[in-house]
């Protein structure tokens, strides 16, 4: 089964909290083990965006799966490093997305 692909755009901050909650609900409803979060069009993410990624990670893990971040911006990678969460997320480039089509 192909991964559940989430394509995000714009800043992921407190003003988008409801949007992020809807993304997590959609992912939970889809019931897939593999989750791919496309971050190519996300220039900024704060703690609310990070919390969403953690929730998605938890959903994938609960199903014995994994989460992959597609081309996260440098600022997101720095946030993952600073919080010690980098090992929890696989990072990939566009090739992964092409393989899932």
CSV table of N, CA, C and O in Angstrom, one decimal:
chain,number,residue,atom,x,y,z
A,1,UNK,N,0.9,-1.2,0.0
A,1,UNK,CA,0.0,0.0,0.0
A,1,UNK,C,0.9,1.2,0.0
A,1,UNK,O,1.9,1.3,0.7
A,2,UNK,N,0.5,2.2,-0.8
A,2,UNK,CA,1.3,3.4,-0.8
A,2,UNK,C,1.1,4.3,0.4
A,2,UNK,O,0.2,4.1,1.1
A,3,UNK,N,2.1,5.1,0.7
A,3,UNK,CA,2.0,6.0,1.9
A,3,UNK,C,0.9,7.0,1.8
A,3,UNK,O,0.5,7.4,0.7
A,4,UNK,N,0.4,7.4,3.0
A,4,UNK,CA,-0.5,8.5,3.1
A,4,UNK,C,0.3,9.8,2.9
A,4,UNK,O,1.2,10.0,3.7
A,5,UNK,N,0.1,10.5,1.8
A,5,UNK,CA,0.9,11.7,1.5
A,5,UNK,C,0.1,12.9,1.9
A,5,UNK,O,-1.0,13.2,1.5
A,6,UNK,N,0.8,13.7,2.7
A,6,UNK,CA,0.3,15.0,3.2
A,6,UNK,C,1.1,16.1,2.6
A,6,UNK,O,2.3,16.2,2.8
A,7,UNK,N,0.5,16.9,1.8
A,7,UNK,CA,1.2,18.1,1.1
A,7,UNK,C,0.8,19.3,1.9
A,7,UNK,O,-0.4,19.7,1.8
A,8,UNK,N,1.8,20.0,2.5
A,8,UNK,CA,1.5,21.2,3.3
A,8,UNK,C,2.1,22.4,2.6
A,8,UNK,O,3.1,22.3,1.9
A,9,UNK,N,1.4,23.5,2.8
A,9,UNK,CA,1.9,24.8,2.2
A,9,UNK,C,1.8,25.9,3.3
A,9,UNK,O,0.9,25.8,4.2
A,10,UNK,N,2.6,26.9,3.1
A,10,UNK,CA,2.6,28.0,4.0
A,10,UNK,C,3.2,27.8,5.4
A,10,UNK,O,3.7,26.7,5.7
A,11,UNK,N,3.1,28.8,6.2
A,11,UNK,CA,3.6,28.6,7.6
A,11,UNK,C,2.8,27.7,8.4
A,11,UNK,O,1.6,27.7,8.4
A,12,UNK,N,3.4,26.9,9.2
A,12,UNK,CA,2.7,26.0,10.2
A,12,UNK,C,3.0,26.6,11.5
A,12,UNK,O,3.9,26.2,12.2
A,13,UNK,N,2.0,27.4,12.0
A,13,UNK,CA,2.2,28.1,13.3
A,13,UNK,C,0.8,28.1,14.0
A,13,UNK,O,-0.1,27.4,13.5
A,14,UNK,N,0.7,28.7,15.1
A,14,UNK,CA,-0.5,28.7,15.9
A,14,UNK,C,-1.7,29.2,15.1
A,14,UNK,O,-2.8,28.7,15.3
A,15,UNK,N,-1.6,30.0,14.1
A,15,UNK,CA,-2.7,30.5,13.3
A,15,UNK,C,-3.3,29.4,12.5
A,15,UNK,O,-4.4,29.5,12.0
A,16,UNK,N,-2.6,28.3,12.2
A,16,UNK,CA,-3.0,27.2,11.4
A,16,UNK,C,-3.3,25.9,12.3
A,16,UNK,O,-3.4,24.8,11.8
A,17,UNK,N,-3.5,26.1,13.5
A,17,UNK,CA,-3.8,25.0,14.5
A,17,UNK,C,-4.9,24.1,14.0
A,17,UNK,O,-4.8,22.9,14.0
A,18,UNK,N,-6.0,24.7,13.7
A,18,UNK,CA,-7.2,23.9,13.2
A,18,UNK,C,-6.9,23.1,12.0
A,18,UNK,O,-7.3,22.0,11.8
A,19,UNK,N,-6.2,23.8,11.0
A,19,UNK,CA,-5.8,23.0,9.8
A,19,UNK,C,-4.9,21.8,10.2
A,19,UNK,O,-5.1,20.7,9.6
A,20,UNK,N,-4.0,22.0,11.1
A,20,UNK,CA,-3.1,20.9,11.4
A,20,UNK,C,-3.9,19.8,12.1
A,20,UNK,O,-3.6,18.6,11.9
A,21,UNK,N,-4.8,20.2,13.0
A,21,UNK,CA,-5.7,19.2,13.6
A,21,UNK,C,-6.4,18.3,12.6
A,21,UNK,O,-6.6,17.1,12.7
A,22,UNK,N,-6.9,19.0,11.6
A,22,UNK,CA,-7.7,18.3,10.5
A,22,UNK,C,-6.8,17.4,9.7
A,22,UNK,O,-7.2,16.3,9.4
A,23,UNK,N,-5.5,17.7,9.5
A,23,UNK,CA,-4.5,16.9,8.9
A,23,UNK,C,-4.3,15.6,9.7
A,23,UNK,O,-4.3,14.5,9.2
A,24,UNK,N,-4.2,15.7,11.0
A,24,UNK,CA,-4.0,14.6,11.9
A,24,UNK,C,-5.2,13.7,11.8
A,24,UNK,O,-5.1,12.5,11.7
A,25,UNK,N,-6.4,14.3,11.9
A,25,UNK,CA,-7.6,13.5,11.8
A,25,UNK,C,-7.7,12.7,10.5
A,25,UNK,O,-8.1,11.5,10.5
A,26,UNK,N,-7.4,13.4,9.4
A,26,UNK,CA,-7.5,12.7,8.1
A,26,UNK,C,-6.5,11.5,8.0
A,26,UNK,O,-6.8,10.5,7.5
A,27,UNK,N,-5.3,11.7,8.6
A,27,UNK,CA,-4.3,10.7,8.6
A,27,UNK,C,-4.8,9.5,9.5
A,27,UNK,O,-4.7,8.3,9.1
A,28,UNK,N,-5.4,9.8,10.6
A,28,UNK,CA,-5.9,8.7,11.5
A,28,UNK,C,-7.0,7.9,10.8
A,28,UNK,O,-7.0,6.7,10.8
A,29,UNK,N,-7.8,8.7,10.1
A,29,UNK,CA,-9.0,8.0,9.4
A,29,UNK,C,-8.5,7.1,8.2
A,29,UNK,O,-9.1,6.1,8.0
A,30,UNK,N,-7.4,7.6,7.6
A,30,UNK,CA,-6.9,6.8,6.4
A,30,UNK,C,-6.4,5.5,6.8
A,30,UNK,O,-6.4,4.5,6.1
A,31,UNK,N,-5.8,5.4,8.0
A,31,UNK,CA,-5.4,4.1,8.6
A,31,UNK,C,-4.2,3.5,8.0
A,31,UNK,O,-3.9,2.3,8.1
A,32,UNK,N,-3.4,4.3,7.3
A,32,UNK,CA,-2.2,3.7,6.6
A,32,UNK,C,-1.0,3.7,7.6
A,32,UNK,O,-0.9,4.5,8.5
A,33,UNK,N,-0.1,2.8,7.4
A,33,UNK,CA,1.1,2.6,8.2
A,33,UNK,C,2.2,3.6,7.9
A,33,UNK,O,2.9,4.1,8.7
A,34,UNK,N,2.3,3.9,6.6
A,34,UNK,CA,3.3,4.8,6.1
A,34,UNK,C,2.8,6.2,5.9
A,34,UNK,O,1.7,6.4,5.2
A,35,UNK,N,3.5,7.2,6.4
A,35,UNK,CA,3.0,8.6,6.2
A,35,UNK,C,4.2,9.4,5.6
A,35,UNK,O,5.3,9.3,6.1
A,36,UNK,N,3.9,10.1,4.6
A,36,UNK,CA,4.9,11.0,4.0
A,36,UNK,C,4.4,12.4,4.1
A,36,UNK,O,3.3,12.8,3.6
A,37,UNK,N,5.1,13.3,4.7
A,37,UNK,CA,4.7,14.7,4.9
A,37,UNK,C,5.6,15.6,4.0
A,37,UNK,O,6.8,15.7,4.2
A,38,UNK,N,5.0,16.1,2.9
A,38,UNK,CA,5.7,17.0,2.0
A,38,UNK,C,5.8,18.4,2.5
A,38,UNK,O,4.8,19.1,2.6
A,39,UNK,N,7.0,18.8,2.9
A,39,UNK,CA,7.3,20.1,3.5
A,39,UNK,C,8.0,21.0,2.5
A,39,UNK,O,8.4,22.1,3.0
A,40,UNK,N,8.0,20.7,1.3
A,40,UNK,CA,8.7,21.6,0.3
A,40,UNK,C,8.2,23.0,0.3
A,40,UNK,O,8.9,24.0,0.0
A,41,UNK,N,6.9,23.2,0.5
A,41,UNK,CA,6.3,24.5,0.5
A,41,UNK,C,6.0,25.1,1.8
A,41,UNK,O,5.1,26.0,2.0
A,42,UNK,N,6.7,24.7,2.9
A,42,UNK,CA,6.5,25.2,4.2
A,42,UNK,C,7.8,26.0,4.6
A,42,UNK,O,8.8,25.4,5.0
A,43,UNK,N,7.7,27.3,4.5
A,43,UNK,CA,8.9,28.1,4.9
A,43,UNK,C,9.2,28.3,6.4
A,43,UNK,O,10.3,28.5,6.8
A,44,UNK,N,8.1,28.1,7.2
A,44,UNK,CA,8.3,28.3,8.6
A,44,UNK,C,7.4,27.3,9.4
A,44,UNK,O,6.3,27.1,9.0
A,45,UNK,N,7.9,26.9,10.5
A,45,UNK,CA,7.1,26.0,11.4
A,45,UNK,C,7.5,26.3,12.8
A,45,UNK,O,8.7,26.4,13.2
A,46,UNK,N,6.5,26.5,13.7
A,46,UNK,CA,6.8,26.7,15.1
A,46,UNK,C,6.5,25.4,15.9
A,46,UNK,O,6.3,24.4,15.3
A,47,UNK,N,6.3,25.6,17.2
A,47,UNK,CA,6.1,24.4,18.1
A,47,UNK,C,4.8,23.7,17.7
A,47,UNK,O,4.7,22.5,17.9
A,48,UNK,N,3.8,24.4,17.2
A,48,UNK,CA,2.5,23.8,16.8
A,48,UNK,C,2.7,22.9,15.6
A,48,UNK,O,2.2,21.8,15.6
A,49,UNK,N,3.5,23.3,14.7
A,49,UNK,CA,3.8,22.5,13.5
A,49,UNK,C,4.6,21.2,14.0
A,49,UNK,O,4.4,20.1,13.5
A,50,UNK,N,5.6,21.4,14.9
A,50,UNK,CA,6.3,20.3,15.4
A,50,UNK,C,5.4,19.3,16.1
A,50,UNK,O,5.6,18.1,16.0
A,51,UNK,N,4.5,19.8,16.9
A,51,UNK,CA,3.6,19.0,17.6
A,51,UNK,C,2.7,18.1,16.7
A,51,UNK,O,2.5,17.0,16.9
A,52,UNK,N,2.3,18.7,15.5
A,52,UNK,CA,1.6,18.0,14.5
A,52,UNK,C,2.5,16.8,14.0
A,52,UNK,O,2.0,15.7,13.8
A,53,UNK,N,3.7,17.1,13.7
A,53,UNK,CA,4.6,16.1,13.2
A,53,UNK,C,4.8,14.9,14.2
A,53,UNK,O,4.8,13.8,13.8
A,54,UNK,N,4.9,15.3,15.5
A,54,UNK,CA,5.0,14.3,16.5
A,54,UNK,C,3.7,13.4,16.6
A,54,UNK,O,3.8,12.2,16.7
A,55,UNK,N,2.5,14.1,16.5
A,55,UNK,CA,1.3,13.3,16.4
A,55,UNK,C,1.2,12.3,15.3
A,55,UNK,O,0.8,11.2,15.4
A,56,UNK,N,1.7,12.8,14.1
A,56,UNK,CA,1.7,12.0,12.9
A,56,UNK,C,2.7,10.8,13.1
A,56,UNK,O,2.4,9.7,12.7
A,57,UNK,N,3.8,11.1,13.7
A,57,UNK,CA,4.8,10.1,14.0
A,57,UNK,C,4.2,9.0,14.9
A,57,UNK,O,4.3,7.8,14.7
A,58,UNK,N,3.5,9.5,15.9
A,58,UNK,CA,2.8,8.5,16.9
A,58,UNK,C,1.8,7.7,16.2
A,58,UNK,O,1.7,6.5,16.5
A,59,UNK,N,1.0,8.2,15.3
A,59,UNK,CA,0.0,7.4,14.6
A,59,UNK,C,0.7,6.4,13.7
A,59,UNK,O,0.3,5.2,13.7
A,60,UNK,N,1.7,6.7,13.0
A,60,UNK,CA,2.5,5.8,12.2
A,60,UNK,C,3.1,4.7,13.0
A,60,UNK,O,2.9,3.5,12.7
A,61,UNK,N,3.7,5.1,14.1
A,61,UNK,CA,4.3,4.0,15.0
A,61,UNK,C,3.3,3.1,15.6
A,61,UNK,O,3.6,1.9,15.7
A,62,UNK,N,2.2,3.6,16.0
A,62,UNK,CA,1.1,2.8,16.6
A,62,UNK,C,0.6,1.7,15.6
A,62,UNK,O,0.2,0.7,16.0
A,63,UNK,N,0.8,2.0,14.3
A,63,UNK,CA,0.4,1.0,13.3
A,63,UNK,C,1.6,0.2,12.8
A,63,UNK,O,1.5,-0.6,11.8
A,64,UNK,N,2.8,0.3,13.5
A,64,UNK,CA,4.0,-0.4,13.1
A,64,UNK,C,4.6,0.2,11.8
A,64,UNK,O,5.3,-0.5,11.1
A,65,UNK,N,4.3,1.4,11.5
A,65,UNK,CA,4.8,2.1,10.3
A,65,UNK,C,5.9,3.1,10.6
A,65,UNK,O,6.6,3.1,11.6
A,66,UNK,N,6.0,4.1,9.7
A,66,UNK,CA,7.0,5.1,9.8
A,66,UNK,C,6.5,6.4,9.2
A,66,UNK,O,5.5,6.4,8.4
A,67,UNK,N,7.2,7.5,9.5
A,67,UNK,CA,6.9,8.8,8.9
A,67,UNK,C,8.1,9.3,8.2
A,67,UNK,O,9.3,9.1,8.7
A,68,UNK,N,7.9,9.8,7.0
A,68,UNK,CA,9.0,10.4,6.2
A,68,UNK,C,8.7,11.9,5.9
A,68,UNK,O,7.6,12.2,5.5
A,69,UNK,N,9.7,12.7,6.1
A,69,UNK,CA,9.5,14.1,5.8
A,69,UNK,C,10.2,14.4,4.5
A,69,UNK,O,11.4,14.1,4.3
A,70,UNK,N,9.4,14.9,3.6
A,70,UNK,CA,9.9,15.2,2.2
A,70,UNK,C,10.5,16.6,2.1
A,70,UNK,O,9.7,17.6,2.3
A,71,UNK,N,11.8,16.7,1.9
A,71,UNK,CA,12.5,18.0,1.7
A,71,UNK,C,12.1,19.0,2.8
A,71,UNK,O,11.7,20.1,2.4
A,72,UNK,N,12.3,18.7,4.1
A,72,UNK,CA,12.0,19.7,5.1
A,72,UNK,C,13.0,20.9,4.9
A,72,UNK,O,14.1,20.7,4.6
A,73,UNK,N,12.5,22.1,5.2
A,73,UNK,CA,13.4,23.3,5.1
A,73,UNK,C,14.5,23.2,6.2
A,73,UNK,O,14.3,22.5,7.2
A,74,UNK,N,15.5,23.9,6.0
A,74,UNK,CA,16.6,23.9,7.0
A,74,UNK,C,16.2,24.2,8.4
A,74,UNK,O,16.6,23.6,9.3
A,75,UNK,N,15.3,25.2,8.5
A,75,UNK,CA,14.8,25.6,9.8
A,75,UNK,C,14.1,24.5,10.6
A,75,UNK,O,14.2,24.3,11.8
A,76,UNK,N,13.4,23.6,9.8
A,76,UNK,CA,12.7,22.5,10.4
A,76,UNK,C,13.8,21.5,10.9
A,76,UNK,O,13.6,20.9,12.0
A,77,UNK,N,14.8,21.2,10.0
A,77,UNK,CA,15.8,20.3,10.4
A,77,UNK,C,16.6,20.8,11.7
A,77,UNK,O,16.9,19.9,12.5
A,78,UNK,N,16.8,22.1,11.8
A,78,UNK,CA,17.5,22.6,12.9
A,78,UNK,C,16.6,22.4,14.2
A,78,UNK,O,17.1,22.0,15.3
A,79,UNK,N,15.3,22.6,14.0
A,79,UNK,CA,14.4,22.4,15.2
A,79,UNK,C,14.4,20.9,15.6
A,79,UNK,O,14.4,20.6,16.8
A,80,UNK,N,14.4,20.0,14.6
A,80,UNK,CA,14.4,18.6,15.0
A,80,UNK,C,15.7,18.2,15.7
A,80,UNK,O,15.7,17.4,16.7
A,81,UNK,N,16.8,18.8,15.2
A,81,UNK,CA,18.1,18.6,15.9
A,81,UNK,C,18.1,19.1,17.3
A,81,UNK,O,18.6,18.5,18.3
A,82,UNK,N,17.6,20.4,17.5
A,82,UNK,CA,17.7,21.0,18.8
A,82,UNK,C,16.8,20.3,19.8
A,82,UNK,O,17.1,20.4,21.0
A,83,UNK,N,15.7,19.7,19.4
A,83,UNK,CA,14.8,19.0,20.3
A,83,UNK,C,15.2,17.5,20.5
A,83,UNK,O,14.5,16.8,21.3
A,84,UNK,N,16.2,17.1,19.7
A,84,UNK,CA,16.6,15.7,19.8
A,84,UNK,C,15.6,14.7,19.1
A,84,UNK,O,15.7,13.5,19.3
A,85,UNK,N,14.8,15.3,18.2
A,85,UNK,CA,13.8,14.4,17.6
A,85,UNK,C,14.2,14.0,16.2
A,85,UNK,O,13.5,13.2,15.5
A,86,UNK,N,15.4,14.4,15.7
A,86,UNK,CA,15.8,14.0,14.4
A,86,UNK,C,15.8,12.5,14.1
A,86,UNK,O,15.3,12.1,13.0
A,87,UNK,N,16.2,11.7,15.0
A,87,UNK,CA,16.2,10.2,14.8
A,87,UNK,C,14.8,9.6,14.6
A,87,UNK,O,14.6,8.6,14.0
A,88,UNK,N,13.8,10.4,15.0
A,88,UNK,CA,12.4,9.9,14.9
A,88,UNK,C,11.8,10.1,13.6
A,88,UNK,O,10.7,9.6,13.3
A,89,UNK,N,12.4,10.8,12.7
A,89,UNK,CA,11.9,11.2,11.4
A,89,UNK,C,12.9,10.8,10.3
A,89,UNK,O,14.0,11.2,10.3
A,90,UNK,N,12.4,10.1,9.3
A,90,UNK,CA,13.2,9.8,8.1
A,90,UNK,C,13.0,11.0,7.2
A,90,UNK,O,12.0,11.6,7.1
A,91,UNK,N,14.1,11.4,6.6
A,91,UNK,CA,14.1,12.6,5.7
A,91,UNK,C,14.4,12.0,4.3
A,91,UNK,O,15.3,11.3,4.1
A,92,UNK,N,13.6,12.5,3.3
A,92,UNK,CA,13.8,12.0,1.9
A,92,UNK,C,13.7,13.2,1.0
A,92,UNK,O,13.2,14.3,1.4
A,93,UNK,N,14.0,13.0,-0.3
A,93,UNK,CA,13.8,14.0,-1.3
A,93,UNK,C,12.7,13.6,-2.3
A,93,UNK,O,11.9,12.7,-2.0
A,94,UNK,N,12.5,14.3,-3.3
A,94,UNK,CA,11.4,14.1,-4.3
A,94,UNK,C,11.3,12.7,-4.9
A,94,UNK,O,10.3,12.3,-5.3
A,95,UNK,N,12.4,12.0,-4.9
A,95,UNK,CA,12.4,10.7,-5.5
A,95,UNK,C,11.5,9.8,-4.8
A,95,UNK,O,10.8,8.9,-5.4
A,96,UNK,N,11.3,9.9,-3.5
A,96,UNK,CA,10.4,9.1,-2.7
A,96,UNK,C,9.0,9.3,-3.2
A,96,UNK,O,8.2,8.4,-3.4
A,97,UNK,N,8.6,10.6,-3.4
A,97,UNK,CA,7.3,10.9,-3.8
A,97,UNK,C,7.0,10.3,-5.2
A,97,UNK,O,5.9,9.8,-5.4
A,98,UNK,N,8.0,10.4,-6.1
A,98,UNK,CA,7.8,9.8,-7.4
A,98,UNK,C,7.6,8.3,-7.4
A,98,UNK,O,6.8,7.8,-8.1
A,99,UNK,N,8.3,7.7,-6.5
A,99,UNK,CA,8.1,6.2,-6.4
A,99,UNK,C,6.7,5.8,-5.9
A,99,UNK,O,6.3,4.7,-6.2
A,100,UNK,N,6.1,6.7,-5.1
A,100,UNK,CA,4.8,6.3,-4.5
A,100,UNK,C,3.6,6.5,-5.5
A,100,UNK,O,2.5,6.2,-5.2
A,101,UNK,N,3.9,7.1,-6.6
A,101,UNK,CA,2.8,7.4,-7.6
A,101,UNK,C,2.5,6.2,-8.4
A,101,UNK,O,3.2,5.3,-8.7
